[in-house]
Tab-separated table of C-alpha atoms in Angstrom:
chain	number	residue	atom	x	y	z
B	1	MET	CA	14.301	6.371	-27.633
B	2	SER	CA	15.656	3.362	-25.677
B	3	PRO	CA	14.853	0.049	-26.168
B	4	GLY	CA	13.341	-0.011	-22.613
B	5	SER	CA	11.023	2.907	-23.060
B	6	LYS	CA	9.405	1.598	-26.308
B	7	LYS	CA	7.223	-0.543	-24.231
B	8	ILE	CA	5.931	2.337	-22.340
B	9	PHE	CA	3.962	4.005	-25.309
B	10	LYS	CA	0.794	2.621	-26.814
B	11	ALA	CA	0.543	1.961	-30.497
B	12	GLY	CA	-0.154	5.784	-32.482
B	13	MET	CA	1.471	7.431	-29.686
B	14	GLU	CA	4.603	8.443	-31.753
B	15	ASN	CA	2.090	10.105	-34.105
B	16	LYS	CA	0.395	12.343	-31.287
B	17	HIS	CA	1.263	15.870	-30.711
B	18	TYR	CA	0.947	17.613	-27.381
B	19	PRO	CA	-1.563	20.115	-26.519
B	20	ALA	CA	-0.967	23.752	-25.085
B	21	PRO	CA	-0.632	23.954	-21.199
B	22	LEU	CA	-3.868	23.954	-19.638
B	23	ALA	CA	-2.568	25.835	-16.809
B	24	SER	CA	0.728	27.160	-15.367
B	25	HIS	CA	3.156	24.838	-13.601
B	26	GLU	CA	2.933	27.267	-10.362
B	27	ASP	CA	-0.904	27.041	-10.303
B	28	ALA	CA	-0.764	23.278	-10.727
B	29	VAL	CA	1.860	22.898	-7.592
B	30	ASN	CA	-0.021	25.453	-5.311
B	31	ASN	CA	-3.467	24.782	-6.190
B	32	PRO	CA	-4.763	20.997	-5.892
B	33	SER	CA	-8.005	21.590	-7.520
B	34	VAL	CA	-5.988	23.140	-10.592
B	35	PHE	CA	-3.801	20.051	-10.545
B	36	TRP	CA	-6.288	17.616	-10.564
B	37	ASP	CA	-8.904	19.200	-13.122
B	38	THR	CA	-6.063	19.877	-15.912
B	39	LEU	CA	-4.444	16.382	-15.137
B	40	ARG	CA	-7.503	14.635	-15.970
B	41	ARG	CA	-8.630	17.096	-18.910
B	42	PHE	CA	-4.828	16.185	-20.064
B	43	HIS	CA	-5.206	12.529	-20.268
B	44	PHE	CA	-8.888	12.949	-21.818
B	45	VAL	CA	-7.288	15.210	-24.429
B	46	MET	CA	-4.189	12.875	-25.062
B	47	GLY	CA	-6.663	9.729	-25.126
B	48	THR	CA	-4.695	7.830	-22.419
B	49	LYS	CA	-6.022	6.156	-19.462
B	50	PHE	CA	-6.335	7.837	-16.132
B	51	MET	CA	-6.500	6.348	-12.784
B	52	ILE	CA	-5.595	7.099	-8.787
B	53	PRO	CA	-2.902	4.436	-8.119
B	54	VAL	CA	-3.376	2.523	-4.664
B	55	ILE	CA	-0.266	1.695	-2.816
B	56	GLY	CA	-0.624	0.106	0.879
B	57	GLY	CA	-4.408	0.291	0.753
B	58	LYS	CA	-4.069	4.354	0.310
B	59	GLU	CA	-4.575	6.285	-2.767
B	60	LEU	CA	-1.418	7.626	-4.156
B	61	ASP	CA	-1.379	11.553	-3.979
B	62	LEU	CA	-0.328	12.519	-7.352
B	63	GLN	CA	0.028	16.011	-6.827
B	64	VAL	CA	2.666	15.441	-4.081
B	65	LEU	CA	4.388	12.961	-6.688
B	66	TYR	CA	4.567	15.627	-9.262
B	67	VAL	CA	5.595	18.256	-6.830
B	68	GLU	CA	8.618	16.317	-5.325
B	69	THR	CA	9.594	15.133	-8.670
B	70	THR	CA	9.582	18.463	-10.545
B	71	SER	CA	11.341	20.028	-7.667
B	72	ARG	CA	14.263	17.794	-8.283
B	73	GLY	CA	14.564	18.479	-11.850
B	74	GLY	CA	11.932	16.364	-13.312
B	75	TYR	CA	11.612	12.402	-14.137
B	76	ASP	CA	14.783	11.935	-16.348
B	77	LYS	CA	16.875	13.796	-13.721
B	78	VAL	CA	15.481	11.934	-10.663
B	79	VAL	CA	16.067	8.662	-12.588
B	80	ALA	CA	19.745	9.652	-13.660
B	81	GLU	CA	20.486	10.907	-9.985
B	82	LYS	CA	18.551	7.779	-8.272
B	83	LYS	CA	16.737	9.909	-6.121
B	84	TRP	CA	13.204	7.779	-6.291
B	85	ARG	CA	13.920	6.650	-2.445
B	86	GLU	CA	14.231	10.219	-1.600
B	87	VAL	CA	10.859	11.135	-3.310
B	88	GLY	CA	9.258	8.048	-1.646
B	89	SER	CA	10.539	9.118	1.707
B	90	VAL	CA	7.778	11.995	1.294
B	91	PHE	CA	5.082	9.546	1.633
B	92	CYS	CA	5.946	7.603	4.806
B	93	PHE	CA	4.857	4.169	3.191
B	94	SER	CA	4.052	1.244	5.997
B	95	ALA	CA	6.950	-1.171	6.482
B	96	THR	CA	4.858	-3.892	4.206
B	97	THR	CA	5.190	-1.711	1.310
B	98	THR	CA	8.198	-2.968	-0.662
B	99	SER	CA	9.574	-1.833	-3.875
B	100	ALA	CA	8.143	1.737	-3.320
B	101	SER	CA	10.715	3.362	-5.432
B	102	PHE	CA	9.993	1.112	-8.692
B	103	VAL	CA	6.257	1.645	-8.304
B	104	LEU	CA	6.372	5.462	-7.779
B	105	LYS	CA	8.721	5.318	-10.986
B	106	LYS	CA	6.185	3.066	-12.693
B	107	HIS	CA	2.964	5.263	-11.893
B	108	TYR	CA	4.920	8.532	-12.364
B	109	LEU	CA	5.793	7.607	-16.104
B	110	SER	CA	2.437	6.346	-17.109
B	111	LEU	CA	0.545	9.030	-15.485
B	112	LEU	CA	2.533	12.313	-15.046
B	113	TYR	CA	5.538	12.162	-17.453
B	114	HIS	CA	3.668	13.744	-20.448
B	115	TYR	CA	2.037	16.273	-18.179
B	116	GLU	CA	5.314	16.954	-16.910
B	117	GLN	CA	6.776	17.611	-20.211
B	118	VAL	CA	3.788	19.980	-21.229
B	119	HIS	CA	3.466	22.239	-18.123
B	120	PHE	CA	6.851	21.889	-16.448
B	121	PHE	CA	9.497	22.037	-19.442
B	122	LYS	CA	6.625	23.609	-21.737
B	123	ILE	CA	7.445	21.405	-24.693
B	124	GLN	CA	5.290	21.645	-27.684
B	125	GLY	CA	5.225	19.344	-30.756
B	126	PRO	CA	5.382	15.566	-30.962
B	127	VAL	CA	5.409	13.550	-27.899
B	128	SER	CA	8.587	12.947	-26.444
B	129	ALA	CA	9.828	9.806	-24.703
B	130	PRO	CA	12.100	9.537	-21.445
B	131	ALA	CA	15.581	8.802	-21.896
B	132	VAL	CA	15.691	5.762	-19.567
B	133	ALA	CA	12.213	4.213	-18.852
B	134	PHE	CA	13.319	1.237	-16.367
B	135	PRO	CA	17.147	0.833	-15.985
B	136	LEU	CA	17.195	-2.560	-14.235
B	137	SER	CA	20.610	-3.187	-15.794
B	138	SER	CA	23.863	-1.719	-16.924
B	139	SER	CA	22.978	-2.575	-20.517
B	140	PRO	CA	20.711	-0.283	-21.947
B	141	SER	CA	19.802	-3.027	-24.713
B	142	LYS	CA	18.439	-5.405	-22.028
B	143	THR	CA	16.572	-3.323	-19.399
B	144	GLU	CA	13.593	-5.664	-19.726
B	145	LEU	CA	15.384	-8.882	-19.479
B	146	ALA	CA	17.553	-10.900	-16.936
B	147	ILE	CA	19.999	-13.563	-17.258
B	148	VAL	CA	19.199	-16.386	-14.880
B	149	GLU	CA	21.050	-19.505	-14.204
B	150	TYR	CA	19.021	-22.456	-12.976
B	151	SER	CA	20.820	-25.764	-11.958
B	152	PRO	CA	18.026	-28.341	-11.338
B	153	LYS	CA	18.923	-31.549	-9.608
B	154	PRO	CA	18.818	-34.800	-11.324
B	155	THR	CA	15.590	-36.835	-10.609
B	156	ARG	CA	17.421	-40.289	-10.682
B	157	ASP	CA	18.417	-41.906	-7.445
B	158	CYS	CA	22.242	-42.037	-8.166
B	159	PRO	CA	23.702	-39.236	-9.551
B	160	ASP	CA	26.105	-39.635	-12.806
B	161	PRO	CA	29.393	-37.976	-12.416
B	162	SER	CA	29.859	-37.936	-16.116
B	163	THR	CA	26.772	-36.030	-16.769
B	164	GLU	CA	26.916	-33.797	-13.654
B	165	SER	CA	28.821	-30.887	-15.144
B	166	SER	CA	26.238	-30.384	-17.973
B	167	SER	CA	23.181	-29.768	-15.807
B	168	SER	CA	23.577	-26.213	-15.609
B	169	PHE	CA	22.594	-23.723	-18.263
B	170	SER	CA	21.432	-20.287	-19.179
B	171	ALA	CA	17.750	-18.935	-20.074
B	172	ASN	CA	16.357	-15.764	-20.806
B	173	GLY	CA	14.025	-14.540	-18.232
B	174	THR	CA	11.839	-11.470	-17.559
B	175	ILE	CA	11.952	-9.340	-14.471
B	176	GLU	CA	7.811	-9.187	-13.404
B	177	GLY	CA	8.498	-7.024	-10.186
B	178	LYS	CA	10.872	-6.322	-7.441
B	179	PHE	CA	11.161	-6.409	-3.589
B	180	ASP	CA	13.721	-5.996	-0.847
B	181	CYS	CA	15.085	-9.657	-1.160
B	182	GLY	CA	15.243	-10.078	-4.863
B	183	TYR	CA	13.056	-10.205	-7.954
B	184	LEU	CA	9.797	-11.780	-9.387
B	185	VAL	CA	10.894	-13.284	-12.720
B	186	SER	CA	9.192	-15.415	-15.364
B	187	VAL	CA	11.691	-17.728	-17.594
B	188	GLN	CA	10.770	-19.567	-20.757
B	189	LEU	CA	12.241	-23.013	-21.239
B	190	GLY	CA	10.835	-24.216	-24.587
B	191	SER	CA	7.159	-24.066	-24.645
B	192	GLU	CA	6.652	-23.991	-20.824
B	193	VAL	CA	6.886	-20.574	-18.964
B	194	LEU	CA	8.011	-21.020	-15.191
B	195	HIS	CA	7.033	-18.245	-12.763
B	196	GLY	CA	9.525	-17.972	-9.690
B	197	VAL	CA	11.488	-15.811	-7.327
B	198	LEU	CA	15.063	-14.619	-7.901
B	199	TYR	CA	16.736	-13.932	-4.415
B	200	HIS	CA	19.976	-11.805	-4.045
B	201	PRO	CA	22.801	-13.850	-3.096
B	202	ASP	CA	24.048	-11.907	-0.325
B	203	GLN	CA	20.947	-11.979	1.378
B	204	GLN	CA	21.208	-13.647	4.872
B	205	GLY	CA	18.640	-15.733	6.757
B	206	LEU	CA	16.552	-16.824	3.646
B	207	SER	CA	15.268	-20.300	4.217
B	208	LYS	CA	15.465	-22.208	0.759
B	209	PRO	CA	13.564	-25.606	0.135
B	210	THR	CA	16.157	-28.273	-0.114
B	211	GLN	CA	14.583	-29.522	-3.425
B	212	TYR	CA	15.406	-26.187	-5.297
B	213	ASP	CA	19.113	-25.580	-5.313
B	214	GLY	CA	18.957	-22.952	-8.193
B	215	ALA	CA	18.433	-19.332	-7.938
B	216	ILE	CA	14.426	-19.711	-9.166
B	217	VAL	CA	12.117	-20.913	-6.384
B	218	PRO	CA	8.614	-21.638	-7.485
B	219	TYR	CA	6.234	-18.817	-6.320
B	220	THR	CA	2.418	-19.361	-6.087
B	221	PRO	CA	0.494	-16.353	-5.349
B	222	GLY	CA	-2.510	-17.040	-3.016
B	223	ARG	CA	-5.049	-15.112	-1.088
B	224	ARG	CA	-4.030	-13.875	2.452
B	225	ARG	CA	-6.624	-14.522	4.893
B	226	ARG	CA	-7.469	-12.223	7.533
B	227	ARG	CA	-8.161	-13.363	11.064
B	228	ARG	CA	-11.395	-12.664	12.404
B	229	ARG	CA	-11.643	-10.797	15.455
B	230	ARG	CA	-13.822	-11.944	18.375
B	231	GLY	CA	-14.796	-9.755	21.073
B	232	ARG	CA	-16.116	-11.013	24.395
B	233	ARG	CA	-19.468	-8.948	23.522
B	234	SER	CA	-20.085	-11.290	20.553
B	235	GLY	CA	-20.696	-13.982	23.155
B	236	ASP	CA	-22.524	-11.837	25.734
B	237	PRO	CA	-24.701	-9.029	24.511
B	238	SER	CA	-24.716	-7.495	27.969
B	239	TYR	CA	-21.244	-7.221	28.319
B	240	PRO	CA	-20.361	-3.327	28.833
B	241	LYS	CA	-18.921	-1.513	25.715
B	242	PRO	CA	-15.249	-0.988	25.886
B	243	ASN	CA	-13.947	2.464	26.749
B	244	ARG	CA	-12.541	4.529	24.100
B	245	SER	CA	-9.610	7.043	24.321
B	246	GLY	CA	-9.510	10.680	23.677
B	247	TYR	CA	-8.076	10.136	20.189
B	248	ASN	CA	-11.144	7.726	19.451
B	249	PHE	CA	-13.611	10.272	20.192
B	250	PHE	CA	-11.612	12.967	18.317
B	251	PHE	CA	-11.066	10.574	15.348
B	252	ALA	CA	-14.721	9.974	15.090
B	253	GLU	CA	-15.752	13.497	15.246
B	254	LYS	CA	-13.399	14.416	12.405
B	255	HIS	CA	-14.200	11.490	10.247
B	256	TYR	CA	-17.883	12.586	10.244
B	257	LYS	CA	-17.068	16.076	8.957
B	258	LEU	CA	-14.613	14.702	6.371
B	259	LYS	CA	-16.982	12.244	5.109
B	260	SER	CA	-19.523	14.872	4.225
B	261	LEU	CA	-16.921	17.239	2.747
B	262	TYR	CA	-14.796	14.737	0.808
B	263	PRO	CA	-16.778	11.656	0.163
B	264	ASN	CA	-14.668	9.958	-2.136
B	265	ARG	CA	-11.429	10.566	-0.347
B	266	GLU	CA	-11.838	8.102	2.864
B	267	ARG	CA	-8.456	6.588	2.368
B	268	GLU	CA	-6.926	9.714	3.277
B	269	PHE	CA	-8.937	10.578	6.276
B	270	THR	CA	-6.737	8.625	8.584
B	271	LYS	CA	-3.591	10.768	7.458
B	272	MET	CA	-5.556	13.800	7.696
B	273	ILE	CA	-7.023	13.254	11.017
B	274	GLY	CA	-3.550	12.295	12.490
B	275	GLN	CA	-2.125	15.623	11.083
B	276	SER	CA	-5.063	17.393	12.912
B	277	TRP	CA	-4.410	15.632	16.281
B	278	SER	CA	-0.861	16.477	16.002
B	279	SER	CA	-1.694	20.389	15.413
B	280	LEU	CA	-3.918	20.649	18.463
B	281	SER	CA	-2.742	22.695	21.709
B	282	ALA	CA	-2.377	21.103	24.804
B	283	GLU	CA	-5.541	22.634	25.949
B	284	GLU	CA	-7.677	21.494	22.982
B	285	ARG	CA	-6.275	18.068	23.354
B	286	MET	CA	-7.184	17.933	26.884
B	287	VAL	CA	-10.811	18.378	26.102
B	288	TYR	CA	-10.950	14.949	24.190
B	289	GLN	CA	-8.605	13.378	26.624
B	290	ASN	CA	-10.984	14.287	29.461
B	291	ILE	CA	-13.840	12.746	27.564
B	292	GLY	CA	-11.772	9.373	27.306
B	293	LEU	CA	-11.265	9.663	31.110
B	294	LYS	CA	-15.015	9.933	31.625
B	295	ASP	CA	-15.688	7.150	29.371
B	296	LYS	CA	-13.096	4.975	31.348
B	297	GLU	CA	-14.758	5.610	34.418
B	298	ARG	CA	-18.006	4.562	32.632
B	299	TYR	CA	-16.768	1.478	31.721
B	300	ARG	CA	-15.160	0.533	34.839
B	301	ARG	CA	-18.554	1.288	36.869
B	302	GLU	CA	-20.465	-0.889	33.914
B	303	LEU	CA	-18.155	-3.822	34.243
B	304	LYS	CA	-18.421	-3.976	37.980
B	305	GLU	CA	-22.065	-3.956	37.641
B	306	TYR	CA	-21.911	-6.769	35.140
B	307	LYS	CA	-19.587	-8.675	37.353
B	308	ASP	CA	-22.009	-8.313	40.318
B	309	LYS	CA	-25.029	-9.529	38.507
B	310	LEU	CA	-22.864	-12.558	36.991
B	311	LYS	CA	-21.861	-13.366	40.281
B	312	LEU	CA	-25.550	-13.326	41.922
B	313	ARG	CA	-26.625	-15.259	38.646
B	314	GLN	CA	-24.059	-18.188	39.596
B	315	GLU	CA	-25.154	-18.220	43.124
B	316	ALA	CA	-28.555	-18.441	42.221
B	317	MET	CA	-27.892	-21.416	39.727
B	318	GLU	CA	-26.133	-23.023	42.655
B	319	VAL	CA	-28.830	-22.815	45.380
B	320	GLU	CA	-31.713	-23.682	42.911
B	321	PRO	CA	-30.710	-27.476	42.728
B	322	ASN	CA	-30.490	-27.624	46.571
B	323	ILE	CA	-34.034	-26.242	46.916
B	324	LYS	CA	-35.336	-28.758	44.336
B	325	ALA	CA	-33.646	-31.658	46.232
B	326	GLN	CA	-35.225	-30.527	49.394
B	327	ASP	CA	-38.702	-30.496	47.904
B	328	VAL	CA	-38.396	-33.777	46.689
B	329	ARG	CA	-37.366	-35.284	50.234
B	330	ASP	CA	-40.107	-33.402	51.775
């Protein structure tokens, strides 16, 4: 067992033994119901925590992850041949989802690795460990640590040349996460633990604050505020309801049906409906597009009526003061 993999297993896991397969590998691959049922039962028998991860706001399909990984030879082979990016391409993650390969590898190791050993490799006996858990560096004995060089600026007004060369030092830090431009790290200096971002040196166009010359830039996580959408109808309830496209009508119809069939899988509805729309023939799609055209005509008609009423109301308001002024003179 490598040092990097020791942290993956809870205390007492080394004394556990694998149970007998709950189903064949072929059944788990071809039948989603068999896969999910046996996976939940497997974690219950092993006494391990089971959860469905969420990536980019969508639940991760563990069956697809299992099928794609085992079709490439299993976890150890995918790690050795560095094919996690290839596995991740199947999920079509959004551009905002960074370090997808790292996250997939992490979730596979905690949720599917032992299931793979029993059902794909048909291993019996004591629980086995992966050859390499998280190979973040070339040295196998330091897979969880990174050497970070940090050169703080002196706080004095006039730098002293005699002591300037001794201002840099090395410290041991832990990589907490990875993204496209670098790593999220924590460094312990004495009794103080610093959290920051370690950027790749070859990344261009990164703006770094002038008060931090070293590799670590303090990072403070915070909540992202969502912009509140305001439509015209919020100010005027009589404003006509905007028209919807043919796809919007198709989406609403399918969403209603899927919600009754799969009440606990709403995160997957958008993808499922998009695939159904793509599989429609030109004639079937034209039905919904005609509905969208009729709704567009309805919106134009109601908008014209709304503008006419608004114009008459404004004219009435302009005439009313003149009538009152005439009454006063009379």
